Structure formats: structure tokens, C-alpha cells
CSV table of N, CA, C and O in Angstrom, one decimal:
chain,number,residue,atom,x,y,z
J,383,MET,N,-18.3,-5.0,-12.3
J,383,MET,CA,-18.6,-3.6,-13.0
J,383,MET,C,-19.7,-3.5,-13.9
J,383,MET,O,-19.6,-4.2,-14.7
J,384,LEU,N,-20.4,-2.6,-13.7
J,384,LEU,CA,-21.6,-2.1,-14.6
J,384,LEU,C,-20.9,-1.8,-15.9
J,384,LEU,O,-19.8,-1.2,-15.7
J,385,GLU,N,-21.4,-2.2,-17.2
J,385,GLU,CA,-20.5,-2.0,-18.2
J,385,GLU,C,-20.5,-0.8,-18.6
J,385,GLU,O,-19.5,0.0,-19.7
J,386,ASN,N,-21.2,0.4,-18.4
J,386,ASN,CA,-21.1,1.8,-18.6
J,386,ASN,C,-20.7,2.5,-17.3
J,386,ASN,O,-20.7,4.0,-17.5
J,387,ALA,N,-20.2,2.0,-16.5
J,387,ALA,CA,-19.5,2.8,-15.5
J,387,ALA,C,-18.1,3.2,-15.5
J,387,ALA,O,-17.4,2.2,-16.5
J,388,VAL,N,-17.5,3.9,-14.8
J,388,VAL,CA,-16.0,4.1,-14.6
J,388,VAL,C,-15.7,4.3,-13.2
J,388,VAL,O,-16.4,4.4,-12.6
J,389,TYR,N,-14.4,3.9,-13.5
J,389,TYR,CA,-13.7,3.9,-11.8
J,389,TYR,C,-12.3,4.6,-11.8
J,389,TYR,O,-11.6,4.4,-12.8
J,390,SER,N,-12.2,5.7,-10.7
J,390,SER,CA,-11.1,6.3,-10.9
J,390,SER,C,-10.8,7.2,-9.5
J,390,SER,O,-11.9,7.3,-8.9
J,391,VAL,N,-9.4,7.1,-9.1
J,391,VAL,CA,-9.5,7.9,-8.0
J,391,VAL,C,-9.6,9.7,-8.0
J,391,VAL,O,-9.7,10.4,-7.1
J,392,LEU,N,-9.4,10.0,-9.1
J,392,LEU,CA,-9.4,11.1,-9.6
J,392,LEU,C,-10.2,11.5,-11.0
J,392,LEU,O,-10.3,10.5,-11.9
J,393,SER,N,-10.8,12.6,-11.1
J,393,SER,CA,-11.7,13.0,-12.4
J,393,SER,C,-10.5,13.3,-13.5
J,393,SER,O,-9.3,13.7,-13.3
J,394,PRO,N,-11.0,13.0,-14.6
J,394,PRO,CA,-10.4,13.3,-15.6
J,394,PRO,C,-9.9,14.9,-15.6
J,394,PRO,O,-8.9,15.5,-16.2
J,395,GLU,N,-10.9,15.7,-15.5
J,395,GLU,CA,-10.5,17.4,-15.3
J,395,GLU,C,-9.5,17.5,-14.2
J,395,GLU,O,-8.3,18.3,-14.7
J,396,GLY,N,-9.3,16.7,-13.0
J,396,GLY,CA,-8.2,17.0,-12.0
J,396,GLY,C,-7.0,16.2,-12.7
J,396,GLY,O,-6.0,16.8,-12.6
J,397,TYR,N,-7.1,15.0,-13.4
J,397,TYR,CA,-6.0,14.6,-13.8
J,397,TYR,C,-5.4,15.5,-15.0
J,397,TYR,O,-4.1,15.6,-14.8
J,398,ALA,N,-6.2,15.8,-15.8
J,398,ALA,CA,-5.6,16.9,-16.9
J,398,ALA,C,-5.0,18.2,-16.2
J,398,ALA,O,-4.2,18.8,-16.8
J,399,SER,N,-5.4,18.6,-15.4
J,399,SER,CA,-5.1,19.9,-14.5
J,399,SER,C,-3.9,19.6,-14.2
J,399,SER,O,-2.9,20.8,-14.2
J,400,ILE,N,-3.3,18.4,-13.6
J,400,ILE,CA,-2.4,18.2,-12.8
J,400,ILE,C,-1.2,17.8,-13.8
J,400,ILE,O,-0.4,18.5,-13.5
J,401,LEU,N,-1.5,17.0,-14.7
J,401,LEU,CA,-0.8,16.6,-16.0
J,401,LEU,C,-0.4,17.8,-16.7
J,401,LEU,O,1.0,18.1,-17.3
J,402,TRP,N,-1.3,18.6,-17.4
J,402,TRP,CA,-1.3,19.6,-18.3
J,402,TRP,C,-1.5,20.7,-17.9
J,402,TRP,O,-1.4,22.0,-18.9
J,403,LYS,N,-1.9,21.1,-17.0
J,403,LYS,CA,-2.3,22.5,-16.3
J,403,LYS,C,-3.4,23.1,-17.3
J,403,LYS,O,-3.5,24.1,-17.4
J,404,ASP,N,-4.2,21.8,-17.6
J,404,ASP,CA,-5.4,22.3,-18.6
J,404,ASP,C,-6.7,21.4,-18.2
J,404,ASP,O,-6.7,20.5,-19.0
J,405,SER,N,-7.5,21.8,-17.7
J,405,SER,CA,-8.7,20.9,-17.2
J,405,SER,C,-9.5,20.8,-18.7
J,405,SER,O,-10.0,20.0,-18.7
J,406,SER,N,-9.5,21.6,-19.7
J,406,SER,CA,-10.1,21.2,-20.8
J,406,SER,C,-9.8,20.1,-21.7
J,406,SER,O,-10.2,19.8,-22.6
J,407,LYS,N,-8.5,19.6,-21.3
J,407,LYS,CA,-8.0,18.3,-21.9
J,407,LYS,C,-8.6,17.0,-21.0
J,407,LYS,O,-8.4,15.9,-21.0
J,408,ALA,N,-9.8,17.1,-20.6
J,408,ALA,CA,-10.5,16.1,-19.7
J,408,ALA,C,-10.5,14.9,-20.6
J,408,ALA,O,-10.2,13.8,-20.2
J,409,GLU,N,-11.0,15.2,-22.0
J,409,GLU,CA,-11.4,13.9,-22.7
J,409,GLU,C,-10.2,13.0,-23.0
J,409,GLU,O,-10.0,11.9,-23.0
J,410,GLU,N,-9.0,13.4,-23.2
J,410,GLU,CA,-7.8,13.1,-23.6
J,410,GLU,C,-7.3,12.2,-22.2
J,410,GLU,O,-6.9,11.4,-22.2
J,411,ALA,N,-7.7,13.0,-21.0
J,411,ALA,CA,-7.1,12.4,-19.8
J,411,ALA,C,-7.9,11.3,-19.5
J,411,ALA,O,-7.3,10.1,-18.9
J,412,ALA,N,-9.1,11.3,-19.8
J,412,ALA,CA,-10.0,10.3,-19.5
J,412,ALA,C,-9.5,9.1,-20.5
J,412,ALA,O,-9.4,7.6,-19.8
J,413,ASN,N,-9.1,9.3,-21.5
J,413,ASN,CA,-8.8,8.2,-22.3
J,413,ASN,C,-7.1,7.5,-22.0
J,413,ASN,O,-7.2,6.3,-21.9
J,414,ALA,N,-6.3,8.4,-21.5
J,414,ALA,CA,-5.1,7.9,-21.1
J,414,ALA,C,-5.2,7.2,-19.6
J,414,ALA,O,-4.4,6.4,-19.3
J,415,MET,N,-6.3,7.6,-19.0
J,415,MET,CA,-6.6,7.0,-17.6
J,415,MET,C,-7.0,5.6,-17.4
J,415,MET,O,-7.0,4.8,-16.5
J,416,LYS,N,-7.8,5.0,-18.4
J,416,LYS,CA,-8.2,3.7,-18.8
J,416,LYS,C,-8.9,3.5,-17.3
J,416,LYS,O,-8.8,2.6,-16.8
J,417,MET,N,-10.1,3.8,-17.5
J,417,MET,CA,-11.0,3.9,-16.3
J,417,MET,C,-12.6,3.0,-16.5
J,417,MET,O,-13.3,3.2,-15.7
J,418,THR,N,-12.4,2.8,-17.9
J,418,THR,CA,-13.7,1.8,-18.4
J,418,THR,C,-13.9,0.8,-17.9
J,418,THR,O,-12.7,0.1,-17.5
J,419,ALA,N,-15.0,-0.4,-18.0
J,419,ALA,CA,-15.0,-1.6,-17.5
J,419,ALA,C,-14.3,-2.3,-18.2
J,419,ALA,O,-13.5,-3.2,-17.6
J,420,LYS,N,-14.1,-2.0,-19.8
J,420,LYS,CA,-13.2,-2.9,-20.4
J,420,LYS,C,-12.0,-2.7,-20.2
J,420,LYS,O,-11.1,-3.5,-20.4
J,421,ASP,N,-11.5,-1.6,-19.8
J,421,ASP,CA,-10.1,-1.4,-19.7
J,421,ASP,C,-9.7,-2.0,-18.1
J,421,ASP,O,-8.8,-2.9,-18.1
J,422,LEU,N,-10.6,-1.7,-17.1
J,422,LEU,CA,-10.3,-2.5,-15.9
J,422,LEU,C,-10.4,-4.0,-16.1
J,422,LEU,O,-9.6,-4.9,-15.3
J,423,LEU,N,-11.3,-4.6,-16.8
J,423,LEU,CA,-11.1,-6.1,-17.2
J,423,LEU,C,-10.0,-6.3,-17.7
J,423,LEU,O,-9.4,-7.6,-17.3
J,424,LYS,N,-9.5,-5.7,-18.7
J,424,LYS,CA,-8.3,-6.1,-19.3
J,424,LYS,C,-7.0,-6.3,-18.3
J,424,LYS,O,-6.4,-6.8,-18.5
J,425,PHE,N,-6.9,-5.2,-17.6
J,425,PHE,CA,-5.9,-5.2,-16.5
J,425,PHE,C,-6.2,-5.9,-15.2
J,425,PHE,O,-5.4,-6.0,-14.2
J,426,LYS,N,-7.3,-6.5,-15.1
J,426,LYS,CA,-7.6,-7.7,-14.0
J,426,LYS,C,-7.8,-6.9,-12.9
J,426,LYS,O,-7.7,-7.7,-12.1
J,427,VAL,N,-8.4,-5.7,-12.9
J,427,VAL,CA,-9.0,-5.0,-11.7
J,427,VAL,C,-10.3,-5.4,-11.3
J,427,VAL,O,-10.5,-5.7,-10.2
J,428,ILE,N,-11.1,-5.9,-12.3
J,428,ILE,CA,-12.4,-6.5,-12.0
J,428,ILE,C,-12.6,-7.8,-12.7
J,428,ILE,O,-11.7,-8.2,-13.3
J,429,ASP,N,-13.4,-8.4,-12.2
J,429,ASP,CA,-13.5,-10.1,-12.5
J,429,ASP,C,-14.6,-9.9,-13.8
J,429,ASP,O,-14.6,-11.0,-14.4
J,430,LYS,N,-15.7,-8.9,-13.9
J,430,LYS,CA,-16.6,-9.2,-14.7
J,430,LYS,C,-17.3,-8.0,-15.1
J,430,LYS,O,-17.3,-7.1,-14.3
J,431,ILE,N,-17.7,-8.1,-16.3
J,431,ILE,CA,-18.6,-6.9,-16.7
J,431,ILE,C,-20.0,-7.0,-16.7
J,431,ILE,O,-20.3,-8.2,-17.3
J,432,VAL,N,-20.7,-6.4,-15.9
J,432,VAL,CA,-22.1,-6.7,-15.7
J,432,VAL,C,-23.2,-5.9,-16.8
J,432,VAL,O,-22.9,-4.9,-16.7
J,433,LYS,N,-23.6,-6.8,-17.6
J,433,LYS,CA,-24.5,-6.0,-18.8
J,433,LYS,C,-25.6,-5.3,-18.1
J,433,LYS,O,-26.1,-5.6,-17.2
J,434,GLU,N,-25.6,-3.9,-18.8
J,434,GLU,CA,-26.6,-3.3,-18.2
J,434,GLU,C,-28.2,-3.3,-19.1
J,434,GLU,O,-28.0,-3.4,-20.3
J,435,PRO,N,-29.2,-3.2,-18.5
J,435,PRO,CA,-30.7,-3.0,-19.4
J,435,PRO,C,-30.5,-2.0,-20.3
J,435,PRO,O,-29.6,-1.0,-20.4
J,436,LYS,N,-31.0,-2.1,-21.2
J,436,LYS,CA,-31.2,-1.1,-22.5
J,436,LYS,C,-31.7,0.1,-22.1
J,436,LYS,O,-32.6,0.2,-20.9
J,437,GLY,N,-30.8,1.2,-22.5
J,437,GLY,CA,-31.0,2.6,-22.0
J,437,GLY,C,-30.1,3.0,-20.7
J,437,GLY,O,-30.0,4.0,-20.5
J,438,GLY,N,-29.5,1.9,-19.9
J,438,GLY,CA,-28.5,2.0,-19.0
J,438,GLY,C,-29.1,1.8,-17.7
J,438,GLY,O,-30.4,1.5,-17.4
J,439,ALA,N,-28.3,1.7,-16.7
J,439,ALA,CA,-28.8,1.2,-15.2
J,439,ALA,C,-29.9,1.9,-14.8
J,439,ALA,O,-30.7,1.6,-14.0
J,440,GLN,N,-29.6,3.2,-15.1
J,440,GLN,CA,-30.5,4.4,-14.2
J,440,GLN,C,-32.2,4.3,-15.0
J,440,GLN,O,-32.7,4.5,-14.4
J,441,GLU,N,-32.0,3.4,-15.9
J,441,GLU,CA,-33.2,3.4,-16.5
J,441,GLU,C,-34.4,2.0,-16.2
J,441,GLU,O,-35.4,2.2,-16.5
J,442,ASN,N,-33.5,1.3,-15.5
J,442,ASN,CA,-34.4,0.2,-14.9
J,442,ASN,C,-33.3,-0.4,-13.7
J,442,ASN,O,-32.8,-1.5,-13.6
J,443,VAL,N,-33.8,0.2,-12.6
J,443,VAL,CA,-33.1,0.0,-11.5
J,443,VAL,C,-33.4,-1.4,-10.7
J,443,VAL,O,-32.5,-2.2,-10.2
J,444,VAL,N,-34.4,-1.8,-10.9
J,444,VAL,CA,-34.9,-3.4,-10.4
J,444,VAL,C,-34.1,-4.1,-11.2
J,444,VAL,O,-33.4,-5.1,-10.9
J,445,GLU,N,-34.0,-4.2,-12.5
J,445,GLU,CA,-33.5,-5.2,-13.5
J,445,GLU,C,-32.2,-5.0,-13.3
J,445,GLU,O,-31.2,-6.1,-13.0
J,446,THR,N,-31.4,-4.1,-13.0
J,446,THR,CA,-29.9,-3.9,-12.8
J,446,THR,C,-29.7,-4.3,-11.4
J,446,THR,O,-28.6,-5.3,-11.3
J,447,SER,N,-30.3,-4.3,-10.4
J,447,SER,CA,-30.1,-5.1,-9.4
J,447,SER,C,-30.0,-6.3,-9.4
J,447,SER,O,-29.4,-7.0,-8.8
J,448,ASN,N,-31.3,-6.9,-10.0
J,448,ASN,CA,-31.0,-8.4,-10.1
J,448,ASN,C,-30.1,-8.8,-11.1
J,448,ASN,O,-29.6,-10.1,-10.8
J,449,LEU,N,-29.3,-8.2,-12.1
J,449,LEU,CA,-28.2,-8.5,-12.6
J,449,LEU,C,-27.1,-8.4,-11.7
J,449,LEU,O,-26.3,-9.8,-11.8
J,450,ILE,N,-27.1,-7.7,-10.8
J,450,ILE,CA,-25.8,-7.6,-9.7
J,450,ILE,C,-26.2,-8.9,-8.8
J,450,ILE,O,-25.1,-9.4,-8.6
J,451,LYS,N,-27.3,-9.0,-8.6
J,451,LYS,CA,-27.6,-10.0,-7.5
J,451,LYS,C,-27.3,-11.2,-7.8
J,451,LYS,O,-26.5,-12.1,-7.4
J,452,GLU,N,-27.6,-11.6,-9.4
J,452,GLU,CA,-27.2,-12.9,-10.1
J,452,GLU,C,-25.8,-13.0,-10.1
J,452,GLU,O,-25.3,-14.2,-9.7
J,453,TYR,N,-24.8,-11.8,-10.2
J,453,TYR,CA,-23.6,-12.1,-10.2
J,453,TYR,C,-22.9,-12.5,-9.0
J,453,TYR,O,-22.2,-13.4,-8.8
J,454,ILE,N,-23.4,-11.7,-7.9
J,454,ILE,CA,-23.1,-12.2,-6.6
J,454,ILE,C,-23.2,-13.4,-6.0
J,454,ILE,O,-22.3,-13.8,-5.6
J,455,ILE,N,-24.6,-13.8,-6.6
J,455,ILE,CA,-24.8,-15.5,-6.2
J,455,ILE,C,-24.0,-16.2,-6.6
J,455,ILE,O,-23.3,-17.3,-6.0
J,456,LYS,N,-23.6,-16.1,-8.1
J,456,LYS,CA,-22.7,-17.0,-8.8
J,456,LYS,C,-21.1,-17.1,-8.2
J,456,LYS,O,-20.7,-18.0,-8.2
J,457,ALA,N,-20.9,-15.7,-8.2
J,457,ALA,CA,-19.4,-15.7,-7.4
J,457,ALA,C,-19.5,-16.1,-6.1
J,457,ALA,O,-18.4,-16.9,-5.8
J,458,TYR,N,-20.6,-16.2,-5.2
J,458,TYR,CA,-20.3,-16.6,-3.9
J,458,TYR,C,-20.6,-18.2,-4.2
J,458,TYR,O,-19.6,-19.0,-3.3
J,459,GLU,N,-21.2,-18.8,-5.1
J,459,GLU,CA,-21.4,-20.3,-5.0
J,459,GLU,C,-19.9,-20.8,-5.3
J,459,GLU,O,-19.5,-21.9,-5.2
J,460,ASN,N,-19.1,-20.2,-6.3
J,460,ASN,CA,-18.0,-20.6,-6.7
J,460,ASN,C,-16.6,-20.4,-5.6
J,460,ASN,O,-15.6,-21.0,-5.5
J,461,LEU,N,-16.9,-19.8,-4.4
J,461,LEU,CA,-16.3,-19.3,-3.4
J,461,LEU,C,-16.4,-20.4,-2.2
J,461,LEU,O,-15.9,-20.3,-1.0
J,462,LYS,N,-17.7,-20.5,-2.2
J,462,LYS,CA,-18.3,-20.8,-0.8
J,462,LYS,C,-17.7,-22.3,-0.3
J,462,LYS,O,-17.5,-22.4,1.0
J,463,ASP,N,-17.4,-22.8,-1.0
J,463,ASP,CA,-16.8,-24.2,-0.6
J,463,ASP,C,-15.2,-24.4,0.0
J,463,ASP,O,-14.3,-25.2,-0.1
J,464,LEU,N,-14.6,-22.8,-0.5
J,464,LEU,CA,-13.0,-22.8,-0.3
J,464,LEU,C,-12.6,-22.8,1.2
J,464,LEU,O,-13.8,-22.1,2.1
J,465,ASN,N,-11.7,-23.0,1.6
J,465,ASN,CA,-11.4,-22.9,3.0
J,465,ASN,C,-10.5,-21.6,3.2
J,465,ASN,O,-10.5,-21.0,2.1
J,466,ASN,N,-10.4,-21.1,4.3
J,466,ASN,CA,-9.7,-19.9,4.6
J,466,ASN,C,-8.6,-19.5,3.8
J,466,ASN,O,-8.1,-18.8,3.3
J,467,GLU,N,-7.7,-20.6,4.1
J,467,GLU,CA,-6.2,-20.7,3.2
J,467,GLU,C,-6.6,-20.5,1.7
J,467,GLU,O,-5.8,-19.6,1.1
J,468,GLU,N,-7.3,-21.3,1.3
J,468,GLU,CA,-7.8,-21.1,-0.4
J,468,GLU,C,-8.1,-19.9,-0.9
J,468,GLU,O,-7.8,-19.2,-1.7
J,469,LEU,N,-9.4,-19.1,0.1
J,469,LEU,CA,-9.8,-17.9,-0.1
J,469,LEU,C,-8.5,-16.9,-0.1
J,469,LEU,O,-8.7,-15.9,-1.0
J,470,ILE,N,-7.8,-16.9,0.8
J,470,ILE,CA,-6.6,-16.1,1.2
J,470,ILE,C,-5.7,-15.9,-0.3
J,470,ILE,O,-5.2,-15.1,-0.6
J,471,GLU,N,-5.5,-17.1,-0.3
J,471,GLU,CA,-4.3,-17.4,-1.7
J,471,GLU,C,-5.0,-17.0,-3.1
J,471,GLU,O,-4.6,-16.5,-3.9
J,472,LYS,N,-6.2,-17.3,-3.3
J,472,LYS,CA,-7.2,-16.8,-4.2
J,472,LYS,C,-7.2,-15.4,-4.3
J,472,LYS,O,-6.8,-14.6,-5.3
J,473,ARG,N,-7.5,-14.3,-3.3
J,473,ARG,CA,-7.4,-13.0,-3.1
J,473,ARG,C,-5.8,-12.7,-3.2
J,473,ARG,O,-5.9,-11.7,-4.1
J,474,TYR,N,-4.8,-13.2,-2.9
J,474,TYR,CA,-3.6,-12.7,-3.0
J,474,TYR,C,-3.0,-13.0,-4.4
J,474,TYR,O,-2.6,-12.1,-5.0
J,475,GLN,N,-3.7,-13.9,-5.1
J,475,GLN,CA,-3.1,-14.3,-6.4
J,475,GLN,C,-4.1,-12.9,-7.4
J,475,GLN,O,-3.4,-12.4,-8.5
J,476,LYS,N,-5.0,-12.8,-7.0
J,476,LYS,CA,-6.0,-11.7,-7.6
J,476,LYS,C,-5.4,-10.4,-7.5
J,476,LYS,O,-5.0,-9.6,-8.7
J,477,PHE,N,-4.6,-10.0,-6.3
J,477,PHE,CA,-4.2,-8.6,-6.4
J,477,PHE,C,-2.8,-8.8,-6.9
J,477,PHE,O,-2.0,-7.5,-7.7
J,478,ARG,N,-2.1,-9.8,-6.8
J,478,ARG,CA,-0.6,-9.9,-7.7
J,478,ARG,C,-0.7,-9.8,-9.0
J,478,ARG,O,0.3,-9.3,-9.9
J,479,ASN,N,-1.7,-10.2,-9.7
J,479,ASN,CA,-2.1,-10.2,-11.2
J,479,ASN,C,-2.9,-8.8,-11.7
J,479,ASN,O,-2.7,-8.5,-12.9
J,480,MET,N,-3.2,-8.0,-10.8
J,480,MET,CA,-3.7,-6.4,-11.3
J,480,MET,C,-2.7,-5.9,-12.0
J,480,MET,O,-1.5,-6.0,-11.4
J,481,GLY,N,-3.3,-5.3,-13.1
J,481,GLY,CA,-2.4,-4.2,-13.8
J,481,GLY,C,-1.5,-5.2,-14.9
J,481,GLY,O,-0.8,-4.4,-15.3
J,482,GLU,N,-1.2,-6.5,-14.8
J,482,GLU,CA,-0.3,-7.0,-15.5
J,482,GLU,C,-0.8,-7.0,-17.0
J,482,GLU,O,-1.9,-7.1,-17.4
J,483,TYR,N,0.3,-6.7,-17.8
J,483,TYR,CA,0.2,-6.6,-19.2
J,483,TYR,C,1.2,-7.3,-20.2
J,483,TYR,O,2.3,-7.3,-19.1
J,484,GLU,N,1.1,-7.5,-21.3
J,484,GLU,CA,2.1,-8.1,-22.0
J,484,GLU,C,2.8,-6.7,-22.6
J,484,GLU,O,3.5,-6.0,-22.2
J,485,ASN,N,2.5,-6.4,-24.0
J,485,ASN,CA,2.9,-5.7,-24.7
J,485,ASN,C,2.1,-4.4,-24.7
J,485,ASN,O,1.1,-4.3,-25.7
J,486,MET,N,2.0,-3.2,-24.2
J,486,MET,CA,1.4,-2.3,-24.0
J,486,MET,C,1.9,-1.2,-24.8
J,486,MET,O,3.1,-0.8,-24.8
J,487,GLU,N,1.0,-0.6,-25.8
J,487,GLU,CA,1.8,0.5,-26.5
J,487,GLU,C,1.7,1.9,-25.7
J,487,GLU,O,0.7,2.3,-25.2
J,488,VAL,N,2.7,2.6,-25.6
J,488,VAL,CA,2.7,3.9,-24.8
J,488,VAL,C,2.7,5.1,-25.9
J,488,VAL,O,3.5,5.1,-26.7
J,489,ASN,N,1.8,6.0,-25.4
J,489,ASN,CA,1.6,7.3,-26.2
J,489,ASN,C,2.8,8.4,-25.6
J,489,ASN,O,2.6,8.7,-24.6
J,490,LYS,N,3.9,8.4,-26.4
J,490,LYS,CA,4.6,9.2,-26.1
J,490,LYS,C,4.4,10.6,-25.8
J,490,LYS,O,4.9,11.4,-25.6
J,491,ASN,N,3.4,11.2,-26.4
J,491,ASN,CA,2.9,12.4,-26.3
J,491,ASN,C,1.8,12.8,-25.3
J,491,ASN,O,1.3,13.9,-25.2
J,492,VAL,N,1.8,11.7,-24.5
J,492,VAL,CA,0.7,12.0,-23.4
J,492,VAL,C,1.3,12.9,-22.5
J,492,VAL,O,0.4,14.1,-21.8
J,493,ILE,N,2.7,13.0,-22.1
J,493,ILE,CA,3.2,14.0,-21.4
J,493,ILE,C,4.0,15.2,-22.0
J,493,ILE,O,5.2,14.6,-22.4
J,494,LYS,N,3.5,16.1,-22.0
J,494,LYS,CA,3.8,17.5,-22.8
J,494,LYS,C,4.1,18.7,-21.7
J,494,LYS,O,3.4,18.8,-20.9
J,495,LYS,N,5.2,19.5,-22.0
J,495,LYS,CA,5.2,20.5,-21.2
J,495,LYS,C,4.7,21.5,-21.7
J,495,LYS,O,4.3,21.6,-23.0
């Protein structure tokens, strides 16, 4: 995942509207949703954070594309010699470990009426 990207199935405004009936709490919702590259790496949803060029991916699309290509090639090199059973097991373990955490602090004030 690119370092400045976010991933979510719902926008922070939508989340805030559903949870608090107030879309103006989008920033609070975004923090609660844990949708940054760092968050997703911590929860093992992604395998790596790809650094972006200075100024962000949009400032140098060619360099960004090359960084992504480099990561894909390295990932392929690590997988190409595995047989089907090994690939399936590796994928199974990845999905089993997603979202795994040890001691996560819960903000009890997140859900308010």
C-alpha cells in the first residue's frame, strides 16, 4: 500500500453519520476506523508500505509506478518457487492472521448516544 493512501469500505463521513448521526465528526471517525497504511500494516491487512516520491504519488507517477513494480517483482520472486499447496497455505495463514492484535486500547467514548 502506498504510504499516504487510505483504505476503507466506507467514508469517514458515512461512518460518522451512521455511528453518531453527525457527518461533521468525520475526522474522529477516520481516526477510529484505522484506515491508514500504518494501521493496516499493524493489523496485517497489508504486507508492506511502499514509500512515495517527495510530494506524494501524484507528483511523480512514473517513479511511483516503478516503486510499485519493484515491490511486485520482489514479491513474485519470493513466491514463484512455491507449489500450489504452499501458495494456498500461505494465503490461508495470511487471512487467518489479519486483524490479529495483542493488547489494544479501546476508546470507551467512541460510541456515544
